[in-house]
Coordinates of C-alpha atoms in Angstrom, one line a residue:
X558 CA 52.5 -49.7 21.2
X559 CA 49.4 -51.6 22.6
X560 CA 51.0 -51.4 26.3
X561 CA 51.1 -47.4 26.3
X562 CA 47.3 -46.8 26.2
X563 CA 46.4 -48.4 29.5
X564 CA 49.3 -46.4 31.8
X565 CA 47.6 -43.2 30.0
X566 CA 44.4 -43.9 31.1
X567 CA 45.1 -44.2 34.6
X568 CA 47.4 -40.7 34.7
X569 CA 44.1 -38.8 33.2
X570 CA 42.0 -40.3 36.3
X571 CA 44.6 -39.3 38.6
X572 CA 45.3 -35.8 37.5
X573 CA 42.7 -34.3 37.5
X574 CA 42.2 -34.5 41.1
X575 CA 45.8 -33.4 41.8
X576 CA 45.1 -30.4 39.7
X577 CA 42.1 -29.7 41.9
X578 CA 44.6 -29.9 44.9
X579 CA 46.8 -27.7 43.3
X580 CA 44.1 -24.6 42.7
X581 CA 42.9 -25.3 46.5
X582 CA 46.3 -24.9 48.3
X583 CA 48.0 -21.7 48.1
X584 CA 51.4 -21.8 45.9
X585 CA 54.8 -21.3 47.5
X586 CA 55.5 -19.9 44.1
X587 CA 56.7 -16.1 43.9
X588 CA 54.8 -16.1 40.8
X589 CA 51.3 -17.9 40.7
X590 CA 50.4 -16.9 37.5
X591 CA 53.1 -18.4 35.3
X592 CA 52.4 -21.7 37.5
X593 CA 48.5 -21.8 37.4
X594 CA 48.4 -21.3 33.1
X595 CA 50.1 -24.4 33.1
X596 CA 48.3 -26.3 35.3
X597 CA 45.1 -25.2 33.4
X598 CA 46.5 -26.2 30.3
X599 CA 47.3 -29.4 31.3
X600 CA 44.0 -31.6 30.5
X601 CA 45.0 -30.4 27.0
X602 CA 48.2 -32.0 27.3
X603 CA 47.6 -34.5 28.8
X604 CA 47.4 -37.3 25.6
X605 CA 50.3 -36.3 24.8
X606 CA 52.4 -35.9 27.8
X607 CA 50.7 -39.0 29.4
X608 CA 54.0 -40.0 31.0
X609 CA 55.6 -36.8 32.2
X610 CA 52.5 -36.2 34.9
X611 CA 53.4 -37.8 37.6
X612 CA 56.6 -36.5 37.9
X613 CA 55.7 -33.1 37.8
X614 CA 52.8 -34.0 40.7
X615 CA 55.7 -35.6 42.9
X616 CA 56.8 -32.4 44.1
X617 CA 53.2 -31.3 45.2
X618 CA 52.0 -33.9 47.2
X619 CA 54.5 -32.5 50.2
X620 CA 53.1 -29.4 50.7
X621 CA 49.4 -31.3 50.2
X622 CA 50.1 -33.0 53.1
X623 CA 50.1 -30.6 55.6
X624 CA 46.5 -29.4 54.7
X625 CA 43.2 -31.4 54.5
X626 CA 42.4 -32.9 51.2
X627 CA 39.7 -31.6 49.2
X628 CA 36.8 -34.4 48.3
X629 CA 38.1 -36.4 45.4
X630 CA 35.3 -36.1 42.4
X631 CA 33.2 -38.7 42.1
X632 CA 34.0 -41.1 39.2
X633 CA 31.4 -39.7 36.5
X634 CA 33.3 -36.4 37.1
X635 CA 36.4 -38.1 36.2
X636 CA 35.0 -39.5 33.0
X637 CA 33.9 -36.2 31.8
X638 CA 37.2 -34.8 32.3
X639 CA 38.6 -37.6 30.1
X640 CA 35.9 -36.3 27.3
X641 CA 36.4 -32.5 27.5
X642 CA 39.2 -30.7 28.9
X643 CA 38.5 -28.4 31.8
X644 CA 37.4 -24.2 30.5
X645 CA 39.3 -21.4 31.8
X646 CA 38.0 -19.5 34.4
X647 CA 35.8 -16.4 33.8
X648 CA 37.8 -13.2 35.8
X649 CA 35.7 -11.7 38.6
X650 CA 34.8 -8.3 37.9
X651 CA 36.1 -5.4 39.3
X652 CA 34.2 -3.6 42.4
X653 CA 31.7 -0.6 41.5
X654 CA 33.2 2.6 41.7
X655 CA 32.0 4.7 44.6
X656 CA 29.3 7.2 44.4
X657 CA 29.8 10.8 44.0
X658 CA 27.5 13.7 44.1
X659 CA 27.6 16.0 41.2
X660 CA 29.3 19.2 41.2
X661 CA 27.6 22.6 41.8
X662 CA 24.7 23.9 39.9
X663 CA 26.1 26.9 37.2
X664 CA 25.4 30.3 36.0
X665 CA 22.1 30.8 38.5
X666 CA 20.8 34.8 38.2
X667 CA 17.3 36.1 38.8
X668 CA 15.0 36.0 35.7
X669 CA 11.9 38.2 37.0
X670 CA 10.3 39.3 40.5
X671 CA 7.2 40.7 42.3
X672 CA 5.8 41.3 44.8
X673 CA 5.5 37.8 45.7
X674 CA 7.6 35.7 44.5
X675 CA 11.3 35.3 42.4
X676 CA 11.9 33.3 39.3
X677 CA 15.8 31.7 39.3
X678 CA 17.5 29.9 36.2
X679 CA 20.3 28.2 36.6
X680 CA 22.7 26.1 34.4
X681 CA 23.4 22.4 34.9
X682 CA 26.6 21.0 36.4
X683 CA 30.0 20.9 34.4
X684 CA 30.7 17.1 36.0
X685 CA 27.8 14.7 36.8
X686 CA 29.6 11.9 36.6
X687 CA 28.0 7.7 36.2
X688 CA 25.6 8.4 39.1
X689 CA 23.3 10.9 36.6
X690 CA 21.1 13.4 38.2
X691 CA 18.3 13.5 39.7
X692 CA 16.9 16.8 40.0
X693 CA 17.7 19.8 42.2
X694 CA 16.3 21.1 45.7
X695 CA 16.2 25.0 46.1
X696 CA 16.5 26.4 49.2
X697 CA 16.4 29.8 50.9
X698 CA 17.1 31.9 54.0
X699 CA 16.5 35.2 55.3
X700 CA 19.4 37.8 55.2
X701 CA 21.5 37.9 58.3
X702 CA 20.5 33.8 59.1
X703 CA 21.8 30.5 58.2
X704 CA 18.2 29.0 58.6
X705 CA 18.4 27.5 55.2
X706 CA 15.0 25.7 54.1
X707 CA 13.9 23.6 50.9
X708 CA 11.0 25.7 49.3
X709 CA 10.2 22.6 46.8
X710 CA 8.9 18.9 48.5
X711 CA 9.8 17.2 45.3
X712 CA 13.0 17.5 43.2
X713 CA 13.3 20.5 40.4
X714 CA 13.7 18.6 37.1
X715 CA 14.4 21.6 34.8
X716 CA 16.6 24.6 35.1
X717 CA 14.3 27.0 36.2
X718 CA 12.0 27.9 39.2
X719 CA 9.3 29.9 40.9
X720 CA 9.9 30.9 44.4
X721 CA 6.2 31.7 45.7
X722 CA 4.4 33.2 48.6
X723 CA 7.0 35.1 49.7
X724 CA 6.5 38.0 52.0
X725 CA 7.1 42.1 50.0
X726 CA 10.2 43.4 51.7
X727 CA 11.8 40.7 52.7
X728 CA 15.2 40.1 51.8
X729 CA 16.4 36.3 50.8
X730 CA 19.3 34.4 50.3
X731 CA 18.5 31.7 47.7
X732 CA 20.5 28.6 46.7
X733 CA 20.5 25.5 44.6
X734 CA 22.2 21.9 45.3
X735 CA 22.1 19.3 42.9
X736 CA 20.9 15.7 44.1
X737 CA 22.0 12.3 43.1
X738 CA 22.6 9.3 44.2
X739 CA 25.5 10.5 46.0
X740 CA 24.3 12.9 48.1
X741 CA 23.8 16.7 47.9
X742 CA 25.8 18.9 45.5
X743 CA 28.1 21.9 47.0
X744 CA 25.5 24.4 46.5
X745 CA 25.6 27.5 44.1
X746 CA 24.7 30.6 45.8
X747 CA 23.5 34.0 44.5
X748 CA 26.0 36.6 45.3
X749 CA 24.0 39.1 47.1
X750 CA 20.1 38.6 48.8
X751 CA 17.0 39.0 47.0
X752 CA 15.0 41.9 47.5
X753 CA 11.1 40.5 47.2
X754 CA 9.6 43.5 45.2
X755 CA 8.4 44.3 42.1
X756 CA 10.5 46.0 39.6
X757 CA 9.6 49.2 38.4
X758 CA 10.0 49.3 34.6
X759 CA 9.2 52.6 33.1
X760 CA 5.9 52.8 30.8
X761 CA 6.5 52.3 27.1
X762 CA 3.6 52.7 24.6
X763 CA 4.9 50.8 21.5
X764 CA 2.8 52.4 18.2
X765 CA 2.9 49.9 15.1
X766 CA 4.0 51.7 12.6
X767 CA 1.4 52.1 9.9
X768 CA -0.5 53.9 12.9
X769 CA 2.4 56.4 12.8
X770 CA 0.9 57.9 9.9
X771 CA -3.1 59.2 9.3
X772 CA -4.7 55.8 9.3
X773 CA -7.8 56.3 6.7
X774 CA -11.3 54.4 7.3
X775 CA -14.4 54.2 5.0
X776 CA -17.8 55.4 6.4
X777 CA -19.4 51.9 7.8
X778 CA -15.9 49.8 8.2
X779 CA -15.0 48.2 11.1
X780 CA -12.2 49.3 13.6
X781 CA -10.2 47.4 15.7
X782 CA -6.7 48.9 16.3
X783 CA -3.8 47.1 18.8
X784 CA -1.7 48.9 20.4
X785 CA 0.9 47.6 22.8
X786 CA 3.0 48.6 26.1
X787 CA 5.6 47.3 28.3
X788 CA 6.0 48.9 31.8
X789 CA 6.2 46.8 35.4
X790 CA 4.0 46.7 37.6
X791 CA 0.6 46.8 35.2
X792 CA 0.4 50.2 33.9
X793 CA -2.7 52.5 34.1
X794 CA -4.3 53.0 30.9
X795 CA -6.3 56.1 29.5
X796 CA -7.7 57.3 26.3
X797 CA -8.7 60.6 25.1
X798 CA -10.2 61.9 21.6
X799 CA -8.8 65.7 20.8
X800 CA -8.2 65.8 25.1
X801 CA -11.4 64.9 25.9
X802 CA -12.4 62.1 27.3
X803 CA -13.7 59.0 25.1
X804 CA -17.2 58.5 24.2
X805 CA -17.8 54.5 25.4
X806 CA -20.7 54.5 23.3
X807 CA -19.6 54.9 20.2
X808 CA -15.9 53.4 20.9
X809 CA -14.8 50.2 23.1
X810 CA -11.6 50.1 24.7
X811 CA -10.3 47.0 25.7
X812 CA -7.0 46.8 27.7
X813 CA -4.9 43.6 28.6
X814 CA -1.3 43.0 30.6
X815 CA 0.5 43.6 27.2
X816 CA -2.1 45.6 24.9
X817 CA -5.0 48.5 24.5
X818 CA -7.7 47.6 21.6
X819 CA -9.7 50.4 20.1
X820 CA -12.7 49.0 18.6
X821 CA -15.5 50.4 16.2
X822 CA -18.2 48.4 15.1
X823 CA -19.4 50.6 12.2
X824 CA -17.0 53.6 11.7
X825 CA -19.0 57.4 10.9
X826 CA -17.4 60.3 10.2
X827 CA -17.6 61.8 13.9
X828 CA -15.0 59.0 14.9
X829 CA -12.5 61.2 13.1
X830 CA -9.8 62.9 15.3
X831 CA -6.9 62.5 17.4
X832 CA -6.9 59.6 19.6
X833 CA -4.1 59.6 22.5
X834 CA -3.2 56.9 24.9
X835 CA -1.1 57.1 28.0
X836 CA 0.0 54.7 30.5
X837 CA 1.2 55.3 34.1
X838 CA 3.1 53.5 36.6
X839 CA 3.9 55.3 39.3
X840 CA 5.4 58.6 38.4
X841 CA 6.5 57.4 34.9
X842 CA 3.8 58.1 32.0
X843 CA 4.3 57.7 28.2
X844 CA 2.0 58.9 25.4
X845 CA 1.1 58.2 22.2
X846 CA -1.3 59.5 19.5
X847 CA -3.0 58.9 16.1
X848 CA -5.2 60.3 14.1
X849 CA -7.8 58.7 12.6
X850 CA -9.8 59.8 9.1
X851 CA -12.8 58.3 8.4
X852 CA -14.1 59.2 4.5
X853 CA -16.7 58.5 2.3
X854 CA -17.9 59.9 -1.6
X855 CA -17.9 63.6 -1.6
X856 CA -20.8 65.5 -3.0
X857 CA -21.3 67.0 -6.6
X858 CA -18.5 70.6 -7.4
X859 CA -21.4 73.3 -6.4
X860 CA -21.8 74.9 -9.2
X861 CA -21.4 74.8 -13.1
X862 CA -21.8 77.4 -16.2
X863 CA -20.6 77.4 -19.5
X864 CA -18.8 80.5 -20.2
X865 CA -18.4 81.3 -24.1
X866 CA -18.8 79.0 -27.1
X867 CA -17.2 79.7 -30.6
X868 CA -16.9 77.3 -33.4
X869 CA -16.8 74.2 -32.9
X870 CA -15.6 74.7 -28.8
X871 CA -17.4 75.3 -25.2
X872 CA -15.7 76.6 -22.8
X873 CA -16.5 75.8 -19.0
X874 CA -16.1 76.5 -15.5
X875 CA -17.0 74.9 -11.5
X876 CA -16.4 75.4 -8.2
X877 CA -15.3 72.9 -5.9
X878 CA -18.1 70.5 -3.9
X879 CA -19.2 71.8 -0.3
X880 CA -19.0 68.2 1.2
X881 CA -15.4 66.7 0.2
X882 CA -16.3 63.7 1.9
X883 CA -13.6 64.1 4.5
X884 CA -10.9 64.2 2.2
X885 CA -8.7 66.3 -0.5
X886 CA -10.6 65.8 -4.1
X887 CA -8.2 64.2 -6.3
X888 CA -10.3 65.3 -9.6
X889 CA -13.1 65.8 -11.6
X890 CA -15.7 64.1 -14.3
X891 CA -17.0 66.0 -17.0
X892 CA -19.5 64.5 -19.5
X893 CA -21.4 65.8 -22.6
X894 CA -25.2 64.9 -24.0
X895 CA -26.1 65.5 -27.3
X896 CA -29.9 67.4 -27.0
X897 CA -31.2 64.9 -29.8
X898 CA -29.9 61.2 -28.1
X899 CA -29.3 62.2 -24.4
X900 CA -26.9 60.1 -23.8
X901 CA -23.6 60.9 -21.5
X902 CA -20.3 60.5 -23.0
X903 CA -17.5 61.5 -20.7
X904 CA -14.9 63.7 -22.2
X905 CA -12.5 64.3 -19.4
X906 CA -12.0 62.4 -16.4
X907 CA -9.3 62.2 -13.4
X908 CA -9.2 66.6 -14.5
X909 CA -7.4 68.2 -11.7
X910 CA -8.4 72.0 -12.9
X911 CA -11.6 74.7 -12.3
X912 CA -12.2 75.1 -16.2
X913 CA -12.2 72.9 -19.2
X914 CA -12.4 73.6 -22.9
X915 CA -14.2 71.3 -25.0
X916 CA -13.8 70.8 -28.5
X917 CA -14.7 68.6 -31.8
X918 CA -18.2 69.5 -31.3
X919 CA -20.6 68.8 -33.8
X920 CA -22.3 71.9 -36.5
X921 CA -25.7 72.2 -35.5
X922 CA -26.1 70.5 -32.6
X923 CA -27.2 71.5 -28.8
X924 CA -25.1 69.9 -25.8
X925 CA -25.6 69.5 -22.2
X926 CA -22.7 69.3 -19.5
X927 CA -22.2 67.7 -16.0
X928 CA -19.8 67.2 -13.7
X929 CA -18.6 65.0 -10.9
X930 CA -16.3 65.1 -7.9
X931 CA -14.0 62.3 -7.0
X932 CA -11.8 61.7 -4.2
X933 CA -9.9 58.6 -2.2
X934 CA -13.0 56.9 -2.2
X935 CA -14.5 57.3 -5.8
X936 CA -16.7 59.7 -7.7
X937 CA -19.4 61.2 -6.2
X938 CA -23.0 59.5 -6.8
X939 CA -24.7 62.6 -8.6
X940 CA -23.6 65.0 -10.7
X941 CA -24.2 69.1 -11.3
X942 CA -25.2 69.9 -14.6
X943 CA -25.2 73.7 -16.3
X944 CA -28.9 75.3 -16.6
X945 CA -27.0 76.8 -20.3
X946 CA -27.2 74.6 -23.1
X947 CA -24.7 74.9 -25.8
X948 CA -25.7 75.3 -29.6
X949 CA -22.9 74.9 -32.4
X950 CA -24.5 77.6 -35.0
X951 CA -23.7 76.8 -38.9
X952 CA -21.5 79.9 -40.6
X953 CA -23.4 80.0 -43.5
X954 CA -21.1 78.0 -45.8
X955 CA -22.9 77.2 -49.1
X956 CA -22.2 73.8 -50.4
X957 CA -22.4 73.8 -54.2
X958 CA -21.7 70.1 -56.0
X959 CA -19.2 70.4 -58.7
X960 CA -20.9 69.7 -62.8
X961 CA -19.8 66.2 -63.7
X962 CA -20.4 65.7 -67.3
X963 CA -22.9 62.3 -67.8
X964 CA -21.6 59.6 -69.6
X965 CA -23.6 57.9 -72.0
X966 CA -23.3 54.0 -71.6
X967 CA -25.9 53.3 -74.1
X968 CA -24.0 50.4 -76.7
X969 CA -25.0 47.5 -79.0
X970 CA -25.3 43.8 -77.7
X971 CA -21.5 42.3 -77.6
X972 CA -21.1 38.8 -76.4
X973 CA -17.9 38.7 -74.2
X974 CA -18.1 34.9 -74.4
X975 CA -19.2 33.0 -77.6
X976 CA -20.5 29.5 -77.6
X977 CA -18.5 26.5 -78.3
X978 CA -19.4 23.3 -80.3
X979 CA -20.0 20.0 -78.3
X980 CA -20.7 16.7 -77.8
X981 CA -23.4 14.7 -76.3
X982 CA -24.7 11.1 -76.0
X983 CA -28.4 10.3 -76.4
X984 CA -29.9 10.3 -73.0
X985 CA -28.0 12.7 -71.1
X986 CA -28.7 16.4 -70.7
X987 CA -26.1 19.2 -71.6
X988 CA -26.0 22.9 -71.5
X989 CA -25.0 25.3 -73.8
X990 CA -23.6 28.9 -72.1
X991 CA -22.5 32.3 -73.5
X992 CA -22.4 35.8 -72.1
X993 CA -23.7 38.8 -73.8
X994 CA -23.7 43.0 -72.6
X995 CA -25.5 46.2 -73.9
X996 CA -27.5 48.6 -72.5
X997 CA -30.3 48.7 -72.5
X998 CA -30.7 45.3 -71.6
X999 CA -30.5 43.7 -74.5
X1000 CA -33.4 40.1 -75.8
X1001 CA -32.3 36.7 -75.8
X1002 CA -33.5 34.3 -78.6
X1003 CA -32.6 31.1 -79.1
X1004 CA -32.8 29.5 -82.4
X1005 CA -31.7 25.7 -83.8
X1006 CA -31.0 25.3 -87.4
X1007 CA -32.4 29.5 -87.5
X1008 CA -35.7 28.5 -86.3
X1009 CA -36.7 30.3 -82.6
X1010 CA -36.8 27.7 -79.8
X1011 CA -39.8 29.3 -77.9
X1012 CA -41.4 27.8 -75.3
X1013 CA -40.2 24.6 -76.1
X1014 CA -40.2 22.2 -72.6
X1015 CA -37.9 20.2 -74.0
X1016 CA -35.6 23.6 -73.8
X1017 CA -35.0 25.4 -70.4
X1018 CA -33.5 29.4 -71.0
X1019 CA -31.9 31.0 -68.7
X1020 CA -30.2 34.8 -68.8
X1021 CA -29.2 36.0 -65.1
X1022 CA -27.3 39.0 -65.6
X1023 CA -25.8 38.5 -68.8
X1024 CA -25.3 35.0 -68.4
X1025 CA -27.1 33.1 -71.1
X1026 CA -27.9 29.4 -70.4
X1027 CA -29.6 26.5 -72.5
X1028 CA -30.2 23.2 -71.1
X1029 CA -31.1 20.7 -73.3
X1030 CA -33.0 18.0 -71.8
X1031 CA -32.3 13.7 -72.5
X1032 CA -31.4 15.1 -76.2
X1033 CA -32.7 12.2 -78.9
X1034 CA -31.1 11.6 -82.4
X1035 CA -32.5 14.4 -84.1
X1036 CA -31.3 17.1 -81.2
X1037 CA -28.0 17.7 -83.1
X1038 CA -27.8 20.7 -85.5
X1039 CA -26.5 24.6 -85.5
X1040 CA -27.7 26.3 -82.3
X1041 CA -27.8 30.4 -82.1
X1042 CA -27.9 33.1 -79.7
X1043 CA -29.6 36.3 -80.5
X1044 CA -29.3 39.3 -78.1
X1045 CA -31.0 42.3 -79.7
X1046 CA -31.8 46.6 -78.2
X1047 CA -32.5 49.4 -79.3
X1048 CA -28.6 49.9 -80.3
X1049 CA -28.0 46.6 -82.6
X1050 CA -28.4 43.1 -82.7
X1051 CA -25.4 40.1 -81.9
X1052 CA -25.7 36.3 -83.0
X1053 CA -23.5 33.5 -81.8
X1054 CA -23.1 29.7 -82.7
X1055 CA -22.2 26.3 -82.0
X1056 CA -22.7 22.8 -83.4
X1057 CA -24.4 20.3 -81.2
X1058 CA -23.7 16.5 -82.5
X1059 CA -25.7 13.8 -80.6
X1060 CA -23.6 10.4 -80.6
X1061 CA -25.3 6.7 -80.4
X1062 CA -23.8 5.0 -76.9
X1063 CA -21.0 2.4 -77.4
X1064 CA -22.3 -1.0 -77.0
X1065 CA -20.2 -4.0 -76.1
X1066 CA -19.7 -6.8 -78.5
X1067 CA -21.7 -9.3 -76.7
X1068 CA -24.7 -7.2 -76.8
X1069 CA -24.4 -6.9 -80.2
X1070 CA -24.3 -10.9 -80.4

């Protein structure tokens, strides 16, 4: 085994440079690349196989000779080879592909003209391929030439484009190529030349819609009404109020490519009427109207009388107001004043009718009437009131108040609620109650042991509507006894009684010690 290492070492110095010789010649083989994977592999193999590669470089070195050499590595290639076998070759990549130009531009059709230029839009192409795109060069030519000229210096980037400066009349053939990389796009054509003119698109006035009904202004609100129109080229517009001509003064017009404003700084009632715009383009016209309303409060009805009164009713009558305030009236107000207060109460409102009857008036008194006018915009600010006043006469009705028979509540002194004995402890105050009725009013006494308290301070009596109170005050040992009440008129007399004992306070047994 010792002997086998050393031939080993000398077949890894030498092979390496045959395999070099072997990648640098060209191979007889039919098939190279079953022959190079081995002899790529072999560094691998090489510990292993130590003995086997010289034999299999024998056959090589004939073909070797006829050709130069290449320079043998240097030895501290060698030893690197011995530490690391050799990598596998990266493969080359393959060639770019060529570049293509795009194919034609799509769908291109004319968007809008005038007299001086043409607006195109176009679609993108279907294939564009690795290359991209990198914009798109219009070109144009006058019909019956092929003098075809690019009308933009730099390249289009979107899908659409202005054609400018162009002469009214002529007639020109447009295109569109695509550009990238490589080269020019076949070029999408329009199907027939361009006439450069504008087109005439017949005047439309286009009335909003809450405009197609009155349209209803206060007296001092601002107007400012927009009304829009279509129609190619600009159309001519004009204004008239009830086919006359507009007064600037009082109303502005302002009028735009799209658009006719009617404005009105503060609105009176003269600016009513029938406003009517038409726009012209050539022959064409279109109209349109609207009428305008400006109100405000109407005035009081014109007149007011009161027609009969009976019982307990008036009945009434009006005519409508001269000034309606530019509008239907919707109603009427009527209000009542009594002659002694005269304050209003309404009694009707929101009354659509020329008469009224009023009723649940009062016996006796006299009443006043008004009315008011009302309309879109309210109730008018005064009122008319009748020159009559109404008077509700009494019918002589004779009130006589039915006999009662009088009751007699004259009676002896009863007490309702007697006394009741009690207890007390020296020192400490107690009260002694009972209740007692008669009429008249009867006298309280108070009596201990049957002899009349008095005016005794040591005694406080009290008697608040039958109520009969007597407060003893810090009662001693000789307090105790019988106490009476005594309630006496005119009708009888009434006693009541009670015992009042007076106990000594409980002392401890150490006090007593």
């Amino acid at each position: 085994m010792p002997s086998k290492p050393a031939p080993i070492k000398k077949a890894a110095n030498k092979e390496p440079a045959k395999k070099e010789e072997k990648a640098a010649e060209p191979e007889p083989a039919p098939e190279p690349a079953p022959e190079a994977a081995p002899a790529e592999a072999a560094p691998a193999e090489a510990p292993v196989e130590g003995e086997a590669a010289p034999a299999e470089a024998a056959p090589a070195e004939a073909p070797a000779a006829e050709e130069p050499k290449p320079p043998t590595p240097p030895p501290a290639d060698a030893e690197a080879a011995e530490a690391a076998p050799e990598e596998p070759k990266a493969p080359s990549p393959p060639p770019p592909p060529p570049k293509e130009p795009t194919s034609a531009p799509l769908d291109m059709f004319i968007e809008d003209k005038n007299d001086t230029s043409v607006t195109i839009i176009w679609s993108q192409p279907e294939t564009i391929g690795n290359t991209g795109l990198d914009g798109y060069t219009i070109e144009i030519a006058k019909d019956g030439t092929e003098d075809w000229k690019a009308v933009n210096e730099d390249l289009q980037k979107s899908c659409r484009y202005v054609i400018k400066n162009q002469t009214t009349g002529d007639r020109l053939k447009i295109r569109v190529v695509a550009v990238n990389a490589g080269g020019r796009s076949p070029p999408c054509t329009l199907p027939e030349a361009v006439l450069v003119k504008e087109v005439a698109d017949r005047p439309k006035v286009r009335m909003p819609r809450f405009l197609r009904q009155r349209y209803v202004a206060s007296v001092g609100a601002k107007i400012n009404l927009t009304i829009p129109f279509t129609g190619k080229p600009k159309p001519v517009v004009s204004w008239t109020k009830d086919s006359q001509p507009l007064d600037t003064k009082r109303v502005n017009i302002r009028t735009s490519d799209r658009d006719s404003i009617v404005f009105i700084r503060a609105a009176e009632r003269d600016d009513s009427g029938v406003y009517e715009m038409c726009v012209k383009v050539d022959d064409f016209e279109d109209k349109a109207q609207f009428i305008l309303q400006i109100v405000e409060l109407p005035g009081p009805p014109a007149s007011l009388k009161i027609v009969d009164t009976w019982g307990f009713n008036v009945a009434l009558e009006w005519t409508p107001p001269k000034d309606n305030g530019n509008t239907e009236i919707t109603g009427y107000t009527i209000q009542k004043a009594d002659k002694k207060t005269g304050d209003w109460f309404t009694v009707m409102e929101h009354y659509h009718r020329m008469n009224a009857t009023i009723s649940d008036l009062i016996m006796g008194n006299t009443y006043n009437f008004r009315a008011f006018s009302e309309n879109k915009c309210g109730i008018s600010e005064s009122a008319i009131v009748a020159k009559q006043e109404a008077k509700i006469l009494k019918t002589g009705i004779d009130y006589k108040p039915p006999e009662y028979k009088e009751r007699d509540f004259n009676e002896a002194p009863k007490f309702t609620t007697s006394l009741n004995d009690r207890a007390t402890t020296v020192g400490y105050s107690t009260k002694l109650l009972c209740s007692v009725r008669g009429s008249p009013k009867p006298k309280v006494q108070w009596m201990k042991n049957q002899m009349i308290i008095g005016d005794d301070p040591k005694y406080r009596q009290i008697c608040v509507q039958g109520i009969c109170s007597l407060e003893i005050r810090k009662p001693g040992n000789f307090d105790g006894g019988v106490y009476s009440c005594k309630a006496k008129n005119d009708h009888g007399e009434a006693t009541v009684s009670c015992k009042l004992e007076v106990k000594q306070p409980a002392v401890a047994d150490a006090d007593k010690k």
